CSV table of C-alpha atoms and ligand atoms in Angstrom, one decimal:
chain,number,residue,atom,x,y,z
Y,30,MET,CA,104.4,91.2,105.7
Y,31,TYR,CA,106.7,94.2,105.8
Y,32,LEU,CA,109.5,94.1,108.4
Y,33,GLY,CA,112.7,96.1,108.8
Y,34,VAL,CA,115.4,97.5,111.0
Y,35,ILE,CA,116.1,101.2,111.7
Y,36,GLY,CA,119.4,102.6,112.9
Y,37,TYR,CA,122.1,105.1,112.1
Y,38,PRO,CA,124.3,103.9,110.5
Y,39,ILE,CA,122.8,100.7,109.3
Y,40,LYS,CA,124.5,99.5,106.2
Y,41,HIS,CA,126.5,96.7,107.9
Y,42,SER,CA,123.4,95.1,109.4
Y,43,VAL,CA,123.1,91.3,108.7
Y,44,SER,CA,119.5,91.3,109.9
Y,45,PRO,CA,117.9,91.5,106.4
Y,46,ALA,CA,119.8,88.4,105.3
Y,47,MET,CA,118.8,86.5,108.4
Y,48,HIS,CA,115.1,87.5,108.4
Y,49,ASN,CA,114.6,87.2,104.7
Y,50,ALA,CA,116.0,83.7,104.7
Y,51,ALA,CA,113.7,82.8,107.7
Y,52,LEU,CA,110.6,84.3,106.0
Y,53,LYS,CA,111.2,82.3,102.9
Y,54,ARG,CA,111.8,79.1,104.8
Y,55,ALA,CA,108.6,79.6,106.8
Y,56,GLY,CA,106.6,80.2,103.6
Y,57,ILE,CA,105.6,83.7,104.7
Y,58,GLU,CA,105.2,86.2,102.0
Y,59,GLY,CA,107.1,89.2,103.1
Y,60,ILE,CA,110.3,91.3,103.1
Y,61,TYR,CA,112.7,92.7,105.7
Y,62,LEU,CA,114.6,95.9,104.8
Y,63,ALA,CA,117.2,98.1,106.5
Y,64,PHE,CA,116.5,101.8,106.8
Y,65,GLU,CA,119.1,104.5,107.8
Y,66,VAL,CA,117.1,107.0,109.8
Y,67,LYS,CA,118.6,110.3,110.9
Y,68,PRO,CA,118.4,110.6,114.7
Y,69,GLU,CA,115.9,113.5,114.6
Y,70,MET,CA,113.6,111.5,112.3
Y,71,LEU,CA,112.9,108.6,114.7
Y,72,GLU,CA,109.3,109.4,115.7
Y,73,LYS,CA,108.3,110.1,112.1
Y,74,ALA,CA,110.1,106.9,110.9
Y,75,VAL,CA,108.2,104.7,113.4
Y,76,ALA,CA,104.8,106.4,112.7
Y,77,GLY,CA,105.6,106.2,108.9
Y,78,ALA,CA,106.3,102.5,109.0
Y,79,LYS,CA,103.1,101.9,110.9
Y,80,ALA,CA,101.1,104.0,108.4
Y,81,LEU,CA,102.7,102.0,105.6
Y,82,GLY,CA,101.4,98.8,107.1
Y,83,PHE,CA,104.7,97.4,108.5
Y,84,THR,CA,104.2,94.7,111.0
Y,85,GLY,CA,107.4,95.3,113.0
Y,86,LEU,CA,110.7,96.9,113.3
Y,87,ASN,CA,114.0,96.1,114.9
Y,88,VAL,CA,115.6,99.1,116.4
Y,89,THR,CA,119.3,99.5,116.8
Y,90,ILE,CA,122.0,102.1,117.7
Y,91,PRO,CA,121.3,104.9,118.5
Y,92,PHE,CA,117.5,104.4,119.0
Y,93,LYS,CA,117.1,101.6,121.5
Y,94,GLU,CA,116.4,104.0,124.4
Y,95,GLU,CA,114.8,106.8,122.5
Y,96,VAL,CA,112.1,104.6,121.0
Y,97,VAL,CA,110.7,103.8,124.4
Y,98,LYS,CA,108.8,107.1,124.3
Y,99,PHE,CA,106.6,105.8,121.4
Y,100,VAL,CA,105.7,102.3,122.5
Y,101,ARG,CA,104.2,100.3,125.5
Y,102,LEU,CA,107.0,98.4,127.1
Y,103,GLU,CA,106.8,94.6,127.6
Y,104,GLY,CA,108.9,92.4,129.9
Y,105,HIS,CA,112.6,92.9,129.6
Y,106,ALA,CA,112.1,96.2,127.7
Y,107,ALA,CA,110.3,97.6,130.7
Y,108,LYS,CA,113.1,96.4,133.0
Y,109,LEU,CA,115.9,97.9,130.9
Y,110,LYS,CA,114.0,100.9,129.4
Y,111,ALA,CA,115.4,99.8,126.1
Y,112,VAL,CA,113.8,98.3,123.0
Y,113,ASN,CA,115.2,96.4,120.1
Y,114,THR,CA,111.9,95.0,118.6
Y,115,VAL,CA,108.7,96.8,118.0
Y,116,ASP,CA,105.4,95.3,117.1
Y,117,LEU,CA,103.8,98.1,115.2
Y,118,ARG,CA,100.3,96.5,115.2
Y,119,GLU,CA,100.0,97.1,118.9
Y,120,MET,CA,102.8,99.6,119.3
Y,121,VAL,CA,104.5,97.4,121.8
Y,122,GLY,CA,108.3,97.4,122.5
Y,123,TYR,CA,110.3,94.3,123.4
Y,124,ASN,CA,113.9,93.7,124.3
Y,125,THR,CA,114.8,90.4,122.7
Y,126,ASP,CA,118.6,91.1,123.3
Y,127,VAL,CA,118.1,89.6,126.8
Y,128,TYR,CA,116.5,86.5,125.3
Y,129,GLY,CA,119.3,86.3,122.8
Y,130,ALA,CA,122.0,86.6,125.5
Y,131,LYS,CA,120.2,83.9,127.6
Y,132,ALA,CA,120.0,81.5,124.6
Y,133,SER,CA,123.7,82.0,124.0
Y,134,PHE,CA,124.4,80.5,127.4
Y,135,SER,CA,122.0,77.5,126.8
Y,136,ASP,CA,124.7,74.9,127.3
Y,137,VAL,CA,126.5,76.6,130.2
Y,138,ASP,CA,125.5,76.1,133.9
Y,139,VAL,CA,125.4,79.8,134.9
Y,140,ASP,CA,123.5,79.3,138.2
Y,141,GLY,CA,125.7,80.4,141.2
Y,142,LYS,CA,128.5,81.6,139.0
Y,143,VAL,CA,130.3,85.0,139.1
Y,144,ALA,CA,130.2,86.9,135.8
Y,145,LEU,CA,132.3,90.0,134.9
Y,146,VAL,CA,130.5,92.1,132.3
Y,147,VAL,CA,132.6,94.8,130.6
Y,148,GLY,CA,130.4,97.6,129.3
Y,149,ALA,CA,127.4,99.4,130.5
Y,150,GLY,CA,125.6,100.2,127.2
Y,151,GLY,CA,122.7,98.3,125.7
Y,152,ALA,CA,124.7,95.1,125.3
Y,153,GLY,CA,126.2,95.3,128.8
Y,154,LYS,CA,122.8,95.8,130.4
Y,155,ALA,CA,121.1,93.1,128.3
Y,156,THR,CA,123.8,90.4,129.0
Y,157,SER,CA,123.9,91.4,132.7
Y,158,LEU,CA,120.1,90.9,133.1
Y,159,ALA,CA,120.3,87.6,131.2
Y,160,LEU,CA,123.0,86.3,133.4
Y,161,MET,CA,121.3,87.5,136.6
Y,162,GLU,CA,118.1,85.8,135.5
Y,163,LEU,CA,120.1,82.6,134.9
Y,164,GLY,CA,121.3,82.8,138.5
Y,165,ALA,CA,124.7,84.4,138.2
Y,166,THR,CA,126.1,87.2,140.3
Y,167,VAL,CA,127.2,90.0,137.9
Y,168,ILE,CA,130.1,92.3,138.5
Y,169,LEU,CA,129.8,95.1,136.0
Y,170,THR,CA,132.7,97.3,135.0
Y,171,ASN,CA,132.7,100.3,132.7
Y,172,ARG,CA,135.3,102.8,131.4
Y,173,THR,CA,133.0,105.7,132.5
Y,174,GLU,CA,132.3,105.0,136.1
Y,175,HIS,CA,129.1,107.0,136.5
Y,176,ARG,CA,127.4,105.1,133.6
Y,177,GLY,CA,128.5,101.8,135.1
Y,178,LEU,CA,127.1,102.9,138.5
Y,179,GLU,CA,123.8,104.0,136.9
Y,180,ALA,CA,123.4,100.6,135.1
Y,181,VAL,CA,124.1,98.7,138.3
Y,182,GLU,CA,121.5,100.8,140.2
Y,183,MET,CA,118.9,99.8,137.7
Y,184,LEU,CA,120.0,96.1,137.4
Y,185,ARG,CA,120.3,95.3,141.1
Y,186,LYS,CA,116.4,95.4,141.4
Y,187,TYR,CA,116.4,92.1,139.4
Y,188,GLY,CA,119.2,90.1,141.0
Y,189,GLU,CA,122.8,90.2,142.3
Y,190,CYS,CA,124.8,92.9,140.6
Y,191,MET,CA,127.6,95.2,141.7
Y,192,PHE,CA,130.1,97.7,140.1
Y,193,TYR,CA,133.9,97.3,140.0
Y,194,PRO,CA,136.1,100.1,138.7
Y,195,TYR,CA,137.5,99.4,135.2
Y,196,THR,CA,141.0,100.5,136.1
Y,197,ARG,CA,141.1,97.8,138.9
Y,198,VAL,CA,139.6,94.8,137.2
Y,199,GLU,CA,142.9,92.8,137.4
Y,200,GLU,CA,142.1,92.5,141.1
Y,201,LEU,CA,139.3,90.2,140.2
Y,202,LYS,CA,141.8,87.5,138.9
Y,203,GLY,CA,140.8,84.1,140.1
Y,204,LYS,CA,137.3,85.3,141.2
Y,205,ILE,CA,135.5,85.1,137.9
Y,206,ASP,CA,133.8,82.2,136.2
Y,207,ILE,CA,132.3,84.0,133.2
Y,208,LEU,CA,133.7,87.0,131.2
Y,209,VAL,CA,131.5,89.0,128.8
Y,210,ASN,CA,132.8,91.7,126.5
Y,211,ALA,CA,130.0,94.2,125.8
Y,212,THR,CA,132.2,97.0,124.4
Y,213,PRO,CA,133.1,97.6,120.8
Y,214,ILE,CA,136.7,96.6,121.5
Y,215,GLY,CA,137.7,94.0,119.0
Y,216,MET,CA,135.0,95.0,116.5
Y,217,ARG,CA,136.1,95.7,112.9
Y,218,GLY,CA,137.2,99.4,112.8
Y,219,PHE,CA,137.7,99.6,116.6
Y,220,GLU,CA,140.8,98.9,118.8
Y,221,GLN,CA,142.0,95.3,118.3
Y,222,LYS,CA,143.0,94.4,121.8
Y,223,LEU,CA,141.6,92.6,124.9
Y,224,PRO,CA,138.9,94.5,126.9
Y,225,VAL,CA,140.5,93.4,130.2
Y,226,PRO,CA,144.1,92.6,131.3
Y,227,GLU,CA,145.2,89.2,129.8
Y,228,ASP,CA,145.9,87.9,133.4
Y,229,ILE,CA,142.2,87.6,134.2
Y,230,LEU,CA,141.7,84.8,131.7
Y,231,GLN,CA,141.8,81.3,133.2
Y,232,PRO,CA,141.3,78.0,131.3
Y,233,GLU,CA,138.2,77.1,133.3
Y,234,MET,CA,136.4,80.3,132.4
Y,235,VAL,CA,133.5,80.8,129.9
Y,236,VAL,CA,134.2,83.8,127.6
Y,237,PHE,CA,131.4,85.5,125.7
Y,238,ASP,CA,132.2,88.2,123.2
Y,239,THR,CA,129.1,90.1,122.1
Y,240,VAL,CA,131.1,91.5,119.1
Y,241,TYR,CA,130.4,89.4,116.1
Y,242,ASN,CA,132.2,91.2,113.3
Y,243,PRO,CA,134.8,89.7,113.1
Y,244,LEU,CA,133.6,86.4,114.6
Y,245,GLU,CA,137.1,85.7,116.0
Y,246,THR,CA,137.9,88.8,118.0
Y,247,PRO,CA,141.3,89.1,119.9
Y,248,LEU,CA,139.4,88.1,123.0
Y,249,ILE,CA,137.9,85.0,121.5
Y,250,LYS,CA,141.3,84.0,120.0
Y,251,LYS,CA,143.1,84.5,123.3
Y,252,ALA,CA,140.4,82.7,125.3
Y,253,LYS,CA,140.5,79.7,122.9
Y,254,LYS,CA,144.3,79.5,123.2
Y,255,MET,CA,143.9,79.4,127.0
Y,256,GLY,CA,141.4,76.5,126.7
Y,257,CYS,CA,138.4,78.6,127.8
Y,258,LYS,CA,134.9,77.7,126.6
Y,259,VAL,CA,134.0,80.5,124.1
Y,260,ILE,CA,130.6,81.8,123.0
Y,261,TYR,CA,130.4,83.8,119.8
Y,262,GLY,CA,128.5,87.1,119.6
Y,263,ILE,CA,126.7,85.8,116.5
Y,264,GLU,CA,124.7,83.5,118.8
Y,265,MET,CA,123.1,86.5,120.6
Y,266,LEU,CA,122.4,88.2,117.3
Y,267,ILE,CA,120.7,85.1,115.8
Y,268,HIS,CA,118.6,84.4,118.9
Y,269,GLN,CA,117.4,88.0,119.4
Y,270,GLY,CA,116.4,87.9,115.8
Y,271,ALA,CA,114.6,84.6,116.1
Y,272,LYS,CA,112.6,85.9,119.1
Y,273,ALA,CA,111.7,89.0,117.1
Y,274,PHE,CA,110.6,86.9,114.2
Y,275,GLU,CA,108.3,84.9,116.5
Y,276,ILE,CA,106.8,88.0,117.9
Y,277,TRP,CA,105.9,89.4,114.5
Y,278,THR,CA,104.9,86.2,112.7
Y,279,GLY,CA,103.8,83.8,115.4
Y,280,ALA,CA,106.0,81.2,113.8
Y,281,LYS,CA,109.3,79.7,115.2
Y,282,PRO,CA,112.0,80.4,112.6
Y,283,ASP,CA,114.7,78.0,111.5
Y,284,VAL,CA,117.6,79.2,113.7
Y,285,ASN,CA,120.2,77.2,111.9
Y,286,LEU,CA,119.2,78.8,108.6
Y,287,MET,CA,119.3,82.2,110.2
Y,288,ARG,CA,122.9,81.5,111.5
Y,289,GLU,CA,124.0,80.4,108.0
Y,290,ALA,CA,122.5,83.5,106.4
Y,291,ALA,CA,124.1,85.8,109.0
Y,292,LEU,CA,127.5,84.2,108.5
Y,293,GLU,CA,127.2,84.4,104.8
Y,294,ALA,CA,126.3,88.1,104.9
Y,295,LEU,CA,129.2,88.8,107.3
Y,296,LYS,CA,131.6,86.9,104.9
Y,297,LYS,CA,130.4,89.0,102.0
Y,298,GLN,CA,131.1,92.2,103.9
Y,299,PHE,CA,134.5,90.9,104.8
Y,300,ILE,CA,135.3,90.2,101.1
Y,301,THR,CA,134.0,93.6,99.9
Y,302,GLN,CA,135.2,95.7,102.8
Y,303,PRO,CA,138.5,94.4,104.1
D,6,NAP,N1,125.7,90.1,119.5
D,6,NAP,C1,124.7,90.9,119.6
D,6,NAP,O1,123.6,90.6,119.3
D,6,NAP,C2,125.0,92.3,120.0
D,6,NAP,C3,124.0,93.2,120.3
D,6,NAP,C4,124.3,94.5,120.7
D,6,NAP,C5,125.6,94.9,120.7
D,6,NAP,N2,126.6,94.0,120.4
D,6,NAP,C6,128.0,94.4,120.5
D,6,NAP,O2,128.2,95.1,121.7
D,6,NAP,C7,129.0,96.3,121.5
D,6,NAP,C8,128.4,97.4,122.4
D,6,NAP,O3,127.1,97.7,122.0
D,6,NAP,P1,126.1,98.7,122.8
D,6,NAP,O4,124.9,98.7,122.1
D,6,NAP,O5,126.1,98.2,124.2
D,6,NAP,O6,126.9,100.1,122.7
D,6,NAP,P2,126.8,101.3,123.6
D,6,NAP,O7,125.5,101.4,124.2
D,6,NAP,O8,127.4,102.4,122.8
D,6,NAP,O9,127.9,101.0,124.8
D,6,NAP,C9,129.2,100.8,124.5
D,6,NAP,C10,129.9,100.4,125.8
D,6,NAP,O10,131.3,100.1,125.5
D,6,NAP,C11,132.2,100.9,126.3
D,6,NAP,N3,133.3,101.3,125.5
D,6,NAP,C12,133.3,101.8,124.2
D,6,NAP,N4,134.6,102.0,123.8
D,6,NAP,C13,135.4,101.6,124.8
D,6,NAP,C14,136.8,101.5,125.0
D,6,NAP,N5,137.7,101.9,124.0
D,6,NAP,N6,137.3,101.0,126.1
D,6,NAP,C15,136.5,100.6,127.1
D,6,NAP,N7,135.1,100.7,127.0
D,6,NAP,C16,134.6,101.1,125.9
D,6,NAP,C17,131.3,102.2,126.6
D,6,NAP,O11,131.9,102.7,127.8
D,6,NAP,P3,131.6,104.3,128.2
D,6,NAP,O12,130.4,104.3,129.0
D,6,NAP,O13,132.8,104.6,128.9
D,6,NAP,O14,131.5,105.0,126.9
D,6,NAP,C18,129.9,101.5,126.9
D,6,NAP,O15,129.8,100.9,128.1
D,6,NAP,C19,128.8,96.6,120.0
D,6,NAP,O16,130.1,97.0,119.6
D,6,NAP,C20,128.4,95.3,119.4
D,6,NAP,O17,129.5,94.7,118.8
D,6,NAP,C21,126.3,92.8,120.0
């Protein structure tokens, strides 16, 4: 079975490590590879992978929205108009990021809670939809207001969701149960700071940082110090991968093994690229 991930850039992806470990453990003969695809080559890359007999592809930045033109959308992909997993046999697009975000909150009672989601890109929309489906009211904020408003317009069809201006989020102090960072702030190579004013953090909050490289972002470190429950971005990554694996192979992968493989791959990157 041939599987892969396409993106631009792609060299830091830990998906090959995660999926190849899962294939081996499941006794499935196959390989998962990463391909850097120039943005203008997306359609040819998808058609080429299908022609070569690939079973499926993960699709990452900057293709998640562009690829919807070439596939039939299922479930969450249809709701968000964004795809991260393609089944090339049927040309169906799925969004397993939503599943991954939901699974990340598996030991948190989200129902009836208020969540502040920072970021209106792919990760922001996926985590917002996940939290809304789990019963939370989502307050979405975004640096560029019109993008935030557009995201809320789409999301509010599926649950409670409203926009709050990014420059005024400190006004939400004391009103939030869950905080999600869905921006690249804290990611290796990006600004190392908190995505919201420090004052917002309260010990009883649950803090989820979708950034997983590094695992311990400034937000995670600060939240831990405050006594908040923290959820690591790697959980969403592993669970979106596990769901994609299930779609392609029909088998449930060993999630703990996928976690170990992803952590190992991240550690290697850290050693070779400080
Ligand atoms: N754990 C996982 O499985 C997983 C999956 C996907 C993504 N992620 C993480 O989520 C992050 C975002 O990914 P994405 O796919 O949503 O990217 P994206 O579609 O490019 O969206 C990025 C979002 O971050 C905001 N942003 C960027 N730089 C900012 C800054 N300096 N200050 C404030 N806001 C800023 C953008 O706001 P504007 O609209 O103003 O530009 C936008 O809302 C990634 O860096 C990645 O670490 C994790």
